[in-house]
mmCIF file of C-alpha atoms in Angstrom:
data_model
loop_
_atom_site.group_PDB
_atom_site.id
_atom_site.type_symbol
_atom_site.label_atom_id
_atom_site.label_comp_id
_atom_site.label_asym_id
_atom_site.label_seq_id
_atom_site.Cartn_x
_atom_site.Cartn_y
_atom_site.Cartn_z
ATOM 1 C CA ASP A 1 6.367 95.615 166.654
ATOM 2 C CA ALA A 2 3.091 96.890 167.981
ATOM 3 C CA LYS A 3 1.278 99.368 165.973
ATOM 4 C CA THR A 4 0.284 102.886 167.322
ATOM 5 C CA THR A 5 -2.708 105.192 166.711
ATOM 6 C CA GLN A 6 -2.255 109.037 167.035
ATOM 7 C CA PRO A 7 -4.657 111.684 165.876
ATOM 8 C CA PRO A 8 -3.413 113.575 162.764
ATOM 9 C CA SER A 9 -3.310 116.776 164.241
ATOM 10 C CA MET A 10 -4.026 119.090 167.078
ATOM 11 C CA ASP A 11 -2.983 122.692 168.198
ATOM 12 C CA CYS A 12 -2.219 124.497 171.355
ATOM 13 C CA ALA A 13 -1.595 128.236 172.394
ATOM 14 C CA GLU A 14 1.949 129.141 173.073
ATOM 15 C CA GLY A 15 3.018 129.062 176.799
ATOM 16 C CA ARG A 16 0.337 126.367 177.308
ATOM 17 C CA ALA A 17 0.909 122.684 177.886
ATOM 18 C CA ALA A 18 0.724 120.525 174.744
ATOM 19 C CA ASN A 19 -0.597 116.976 175.607
ATOM 20 C CA LEU A 20 -0.100 114.564 172.824
ATOM 21 C CA PRO A 21 -1.810 110.997 173.141
ATOM 22 C CA CYS A 22 -1.095 107.573 171.617
ATOM 23 C CA ASN A 23 -2.679 104.333 171.603
ATOM 24 C CA HIS A 24 -0.642 101.108 171.546
ATOM 25 C CA SER A 25 -3.372 98.615 172.906
ATOM 26 C CA THR A 26 -1.390 95.715 171.358
ATOM 27 C CA ILE A 27 2.134 96.672 173.139
ATOM 28 C CA SER A 28 4.148 94.032 174.373
ATOM 29 C CA GLY A 29 5.958 93.570 177.955
ATOM 30 C CA ASN A 30 9.354 93.924 176.312
ATOM 31 C CA GLU A 31 8.290 96.797 174.037
ATOM 32 C CA TYR A 32 9.293 100.702 174.945
ATOM 33 C CA VAL A 33 7.494 103.670 174.086
ATOM 34 C CA TYR A 34 9.559 106.099 172.210
ATOM 35 C CA TRP A 35 8.555 109.640 170.949
ATOM 36 C CA TYR A 36 10.424 111.597 167.993
ATOM 37 C CA ARG A 37 9.630 114.897 166.479
ATOM 38 C CA GLN A 38 10.449 116.080 163.082
ATOM 39 C CA ILE A 39 10.476 119.703 162.235
ATOM 40 C CA HIS A 40 10.039 120.525 158.561
ATOM 41 C CA SER A 41 12.961 119.548 156.323
ATOM 42 C CA GLN A 42 15.067 118.280 159.445
ATOM 43 C CA GLY A 43 15.691 114.751 160.362
ATOM 44 C CA PRO A 44 13.710 113.143 163.318
ATOM 45 C CA GLN A 45 14.745 114.079 166.618
ATOM 46 C CA TYR A 46 14.564 111.646 169.746
ATOM 47 C CA ILE A 47 12.496 113.207 172.655
ATOM 48 C CA ILE A 48 11.996 110.646 175.283
ATOM 49 C CA HIS A 49 11.175 106.909 176.013
ATOM 50 C CA GLY A 50 10.150 104.893 178.918
ATOM 51 C CA LEU A 51 8.735 101.093 179.388
ATOM 52 C CA LYS A 52 6.206 101.514 182.042
ATOM 53 C CA ASN A 53 7.090 104.370 184.659
ATOM 54 C CA ASN A 54 6.707 107.938 183.930
ATOM 55 C CA GLU A 55 9.597 109.833 182.515
ATOM 56 C CA THR A 56 10.844 113.289 182.382
ATOM 57 C CA ASN A 57 13.634 115.038 180.702
ATOM 58 C CA GLU A 58 14.544 118.647 179.670
ATOM 59 C CA MET A 59 12.411 118.351 176.842
ATOM 60 C CA ALA A 60 9.360 116.567 177.875
ATOM 61 C CA SER A 61 7.320 114.276 180.160
ATOM 62 C CA LEU A 62 6.129 110.661 179.249
ATOM 63 C CA ILE A 63 2.992 109.401 180.813
ATOM 64 C CA ILE A 64 2.413 105.761 180.484
ATOM 65 C CA THR A 65 -0.950 104.486 181.817
ATOM 66 C CA GLU A 66 -0.744 101.464 184.070
ATOM 67 C CA ASP A 67 -1.844 99.033 181.444
ATOM 68 C CA ARG A 68 0.508 100.384 179.098
ATOM 69 C CA LYS A 69 -2.023 100.659 176.425
ATOM 70 C CA SER A 70 -1.779 104.237 175.890
ATOM 71 C CA SER A 71 0.653 106.952 176.661
ATOM 72 C CA THR A 72 0.856 111.045 176.535
ATOM 73 C CA LEU A 73 3.743 113.201 175.581
ATOM 74 C CA ILE A 74 3.357 116.432 177.427
ATOM 75 C CA LEU A 75 5.373 119.586 176.436
ATOM 76 C CA PRO A 76 4.973 121.789 179.523
ATOM 77 C CA HIS A 77 5.420 125.039 177.820
ATOM 78 C CA ALA A 78 4.990 124.874 174.283
ATOM 79 C CA THR A 79 6.537 127.579 171.821
ATOM 80 C CA LEU A 80 6.482 128.372 168.233
ATOM 81 C CA ARG A 81 9.478 125.977 167.688
ATOM 82 C CA ASP A 82 7.758 123.120 169.041
ATOM 83 C CA THR A 83 5.563 123.053 165.777
ATOM 84 C CA ALA A 84 6.612 119.799 164.121
ATOM 85 C CA VAL A 85 5.398 116.099 163.658
ATOM 86 C CA TYR A 86 5.318 113.958 166.697
ATOM 87 C CA TYR A 87 5.999 110.326 166.152
ATOM 88 C CA CYS A 88 4.978 107.938 168.876
ATOM 89 C CA ILE A 89 6.705 104.492 168.390
ATOM 90 C CA VAL A 90 6.863 101.182 170.241
ATOM 91 C CA ARG A 91 9.907 99.251 169.983
ATOM 92 C CA VAL A 92 11.764 96.139 171.248
ATOM 93 C CA GLU A 93 14.872 97.634 172.570
ATOM 94 C CA ALA A 94 17.451 94.909 172.273
ATOM 95 C CA GLY A 95 18.127 92.633 169.434
ATOM 96 C CA ALA A 96 18.618 92.428 165.750
ATOM 97 C CA ASN A 97 15.016 93.455 165.366
ATOM 98 C CA SER A 98 14.697 96.592 167.246
ATOM 99 C CA LYS A 99 14.543 99.066 164.376
ATOM 100 C CA LEU A 100 12.169 101.943 164.835
ATOM 101 C CA THR A 101 8.955 101.687 162.604
ATOM 102 C CA PHE A 102 7.391 105.130 161.981
ATOM 103 C CA GLY A 103 3.781 105.892 161.429
ATOM 104 C CA LYS A 104 2.130 109.103 160.111
ATOM 105 C CA GLY A 105 2.667 110.738 163.492
ATOM 106 C CA ILE A 106 0.263 113.789 164.936
ATOM 107 C CA THR A 107 1.156 117.004 163.705
ATOM 108 C CA LEU A 108 1.289 119.527 166.494
ATOM 109 C CA SER A 109 0.929 123.470 165.527
ATOM 110 C CA VAL A 110 1.504 125.754 168.337
ATOM 111 C CA ARG A 111 -0.146 129.182 167.719
ATOM 112 C CA PRO A 112 1.035 132.477 169.081
ATOM 113 C CA ASP B 1 31.667 114.868 167.197
ATOM 114 C CA THR B 2 28.805 117.023 166.070
ATOM 115 C CA GLY B 3 26.227 114.122 165.077
ATOM 116 C CA VAL B 4 25.147 112.384 161.856
ATOM 117 C CA SER B 5 26.481 113.997 158.535
ATOM 118 C CA GLN B 6 24.919 113.329 155.336
ATOM 119 C CA ASP B 7 26.113 114.529 151.952
ATOM 120 C CA PRO B 8 24.850 115.809 149.658
ATOM 121 C CA ARG B 9 21.826 117.673 150.983
ATOM 122 C CA HIS B 10 20.298 117.703 147.834
ATOM 123 C CA LYS B 11 20.482 116.161 144.600
ATOM 124 C CA ILE B 12 18.666 116.358 141.418
ATOM 125 C CA THR B 13 19.314 113.879 138.800
ATOM 126 C CA LYS B 14 17.814 112.935 135.401
ATOM 127 C CA ARG B 15 15.885 109.592 135.315
ATOM 128 C CA GLY B 16 18.090 106.634 134.555
ATOM 129 C CA GLN B 17 21.205 108.114 136.023
ATOM 130 C CA ASN B 18 23.030 106.457 139.046
ATOM 131 C CA VAL B 19 23.268 108.368 142.443
ATOM 132 C CA THR B 20 25.302 107.753 145.451
ATOM 133 C CA PHE B 21 24.640 109.288 148.746
ATOM 134 C CA ARG B 22 27.078 109.343 151.932
ATOM 135 C CA CYS B 23 26.537 109.079 155.579
ATOM 136 C CA ASP B 24 28.973 109.571 158.464
ATOM 137 C CA PRO B 25 27.361 108.229 161.862
ATOM 138 C CA ILE B 26 28.404 109.365 165.325
ATOM 139 C CA SER B 27 31.903 107.520 165.515
ATOM 140 C CA GLU B 28 31.059 105.296 168.698
ATOM 141 C CA HIS B 29 27.859 104.180 167.067
ATOM 142 C CA ASN B 30 27.974 100.672 165.731
ATOM 143 C CA ARG B 31 24.411 100.777 164.114
ATOM 144 C CA LEU B 32 23.618 102.542 161.162
ATOM 145 C CA TYR B 33 20.155 102.749 159.583
ATOM 146 C CA TRP B 34 18.738 104.320 156.432
ATOM 147 C CA TYR B 35 15.073 105.502 155.879
ATOM 148 C CA ARG B 36 13.500 107.166 153.127
ATOM 149 C CA GLN B 37 10.703 109.534 153.531
ATOM 150 C CA THR B 38 8.213 110.948 151.102
ATOM 151 C CA LEU B 39 6.053 114.035 151.445
ATOM 152 C CA GLY B 40 3.368 113.668 154.179
ATOM 153 C CA GLN B 41 4.490 110.380 155.414
ATOM 154 C CA GLY B 42 6.719 109.136 158.165
ATOM 155 C CA PRO B 43 10.278 107.686 157.541
ATOM 156 C CA GLU B 44 10.266 103.989 155.888
ATOM 157 C CA PHE B 45 12.905 101.690 157.054
ATOM 158 C CA LEU B 46 15.292 100.358 154.339
ATOM 159 C CA THR B 47 18.094 98.858 155.786
ATOM 160 C CA TYR B 48 20.369 98.561 158.691
ATOM 161 C CA PHE B 49 24.106 97.587 159.655
ATOM 162 C CA GLN B 50 25.744 96.565 162.832
ATOM 163 C CA ASN B 51 29.426 97.368 162.244
ATOM 164 C CA GLU B 52 29.913 96.248 158.698
ATOM 165 C CA ALA B 53 27.397 93.783 158.624
ATOM 166 C CA GLN B 54 24.337 94.380 156.689
ATOM 167 C CA LEU B 55 21.599 92.670 158.953
ATOM 168 C CA GLU B 56 18.123 93.522 157.574
ATOM 169 C CA LYS B 57 16.891 94.901 154.210
ATOM 170 C CA SER B 58 13.460 96.064 153.626
ATOM 171 C CA ARG B 59 11.172 94.661 150.716
ATOM 172 C CA LEU B 60 11.431 98.325 149.752
ATOM 173 C CA LEU B 61 15.125 97.976 148.825
ATOM 174 C CA SER B 62 14.830 96.775 145.181
ATOM 175 C CA ASP B 63 17.674 95.316 143.257
ATOM 176 C CA ARG B 64 18.539 98.852 142.291
ATOM 177 C CA PHE B 65 19.523 99.724 145.547
ATOM 178 C CA SER B 66 22.671 98.938 147.396
ATOM 179 C CA ALA B 67 24.014 100.084 150.547
ATOM 180 C CA GLU B 68 27.633 99.357 152.125
ATOM 181 C CA ARG B 69 29.392 99.969 155.196
ATOM 182 C CA PRO B 70 32.930 99.034 154.827
ATOM 183 C CA LYS B 71 35.267 98.823 157.884
ATOM 184 C CA GLY B 72 31.733 99.514 159.997
ATOM 185 C CA SER B 73 32.378 103.508 159.500
ATOM 186 C CA PHE B 74 30.773 105.715 157.030
ATOM 187 C CA SER B 75 27.955 104.158 154.828
ATOM 188 C CA THR B 76 26.903 104.731 151.081
ATOM 189 C CA LEU B 77 23.506 104.349 149.747
ATOM 190 C CA GLU B 78 23.449 103.838 145.890
ATOM 191 C CA ILE B 79 20.448 104.013 143.468
ATOM 192 C CA GLN B 80 21.009 102.525 139.985
ATOM 193 C CA ARG B 81 18.958 103.762 137.045
ATOM 194 C CA THR B 82 16.809 106.182 138.951
ATOM 195 C CA GLU B 83 13.061 106.464 138.670
ATOM 196 C CA GLN B 84 10.694 109.192 139.349
ATOM 197 C CA GLY B 85 9.429 107.208 142.298
ATOM 198 C CA ASP B 86 12.972 107.373 143.906
ATOM 199 C CA SER B 87 12.300 111.239 144.647
ATOM 200 C CA ALA B 88 12.348 111.285 148.291
ATOM 201 C CA MET B 89 14.205 112.427 151.229
ATOM 202 C CA TYR B 90 16.889 109.716 152.186
ATOM 203 C CA LEU B 91 17.566 109.751 155.983
ATOM 204 C CA CYS B 92 20.383 108.088 157.895
ATOM 205 C CA ALA B 93 20.503 107.475 161.604
ATOM 206 C CA SER B 94 23.092 105.853 163.974
ATOM 207 C CA SER B 95 22.712 104.459 167.433
ATOM 208 C CA LEU B 96 24.042 102.201 170.053
ATOM 209 C CA PRO B 97 22.302 98.884 170.492
ATOM 210 C CA VAL B 98 19.807 100.165 173.194
ATOM 211 C CA SER B 99 19.847 103.585 172.524
ATOM 212 C CA GLY B 100 17.484 106.234 170.596
ATOM 213 C CA TYR B 101 18.600 106.981 167.160
ATOM 214 C CA THR B 102 20.415 110.271 165.917
ATOM 215 C CA PHE B 103 19.160 111.078 162.654
ATOM 216 C CA GLY B 104 21.218 113.455 160.314
ATOM 217 C CA SER B 105 19.461 115.961 158.023
ATOM 218 C CA GLY B 106 18.699 113.803 155.109
ATOM 219 C CA THR B 107 19.460 113.858 151.224
ATOM 220 C CA ARG B 108 16.757 115.189 149.290
ATOM 221 C CA LEU B 109 16.598 113.681 145.671
ATOM 222 C CA THR B 110 14.594 114.708 142.811
ATOM 223 C CA VAL B 111 14.501 112.744 139.685
ATOM 224 C CA VAL B 112 13.353 114.364 136.526
#
């Protein structure tokens, strides 16, 4: 699986949009971009995933650049409960080798 | 079905003892994964099952570790002759072949 690069940490003000960047310059054509987050002492939680089109769900939006070498996870109105480690992962979706490989992620701190 | 269930939530054991953890996946999910997470790191893949077949094992899984998934339902992860380096959070996840993972809350193992 392609590797991803994320800054170690960032913060944002409560109520503002949080834009979390991820670089995946070696992504292959059949690899999806997945985002998970992990709140302290809990298991990771699926947020969103996409191939090349932008995606939106009730939690977040995923913007993937046209060349697919980077993406941004957007939390439109961050709350204190969004403070967590966010993992950007690229993954082949089908087949026996479709496991998730986690890096260190980015720690988002939402301040009041 | 309320999600992936792991038992126990916490385990303290003396070095050299054997421990066994249990994971109950979401009932319709045929894939089950075990991960290990140490402080400050992302989850590391250990092994995964499709139904009852163990399809992949990480090199992290030494011969002291064994996992089973009888009848393709719940899974157990056993660690024999525990060492202090085994202290970690052990996470279980389940999924369908082309979907995001659902993680349990994990079992925190402390070896003293």
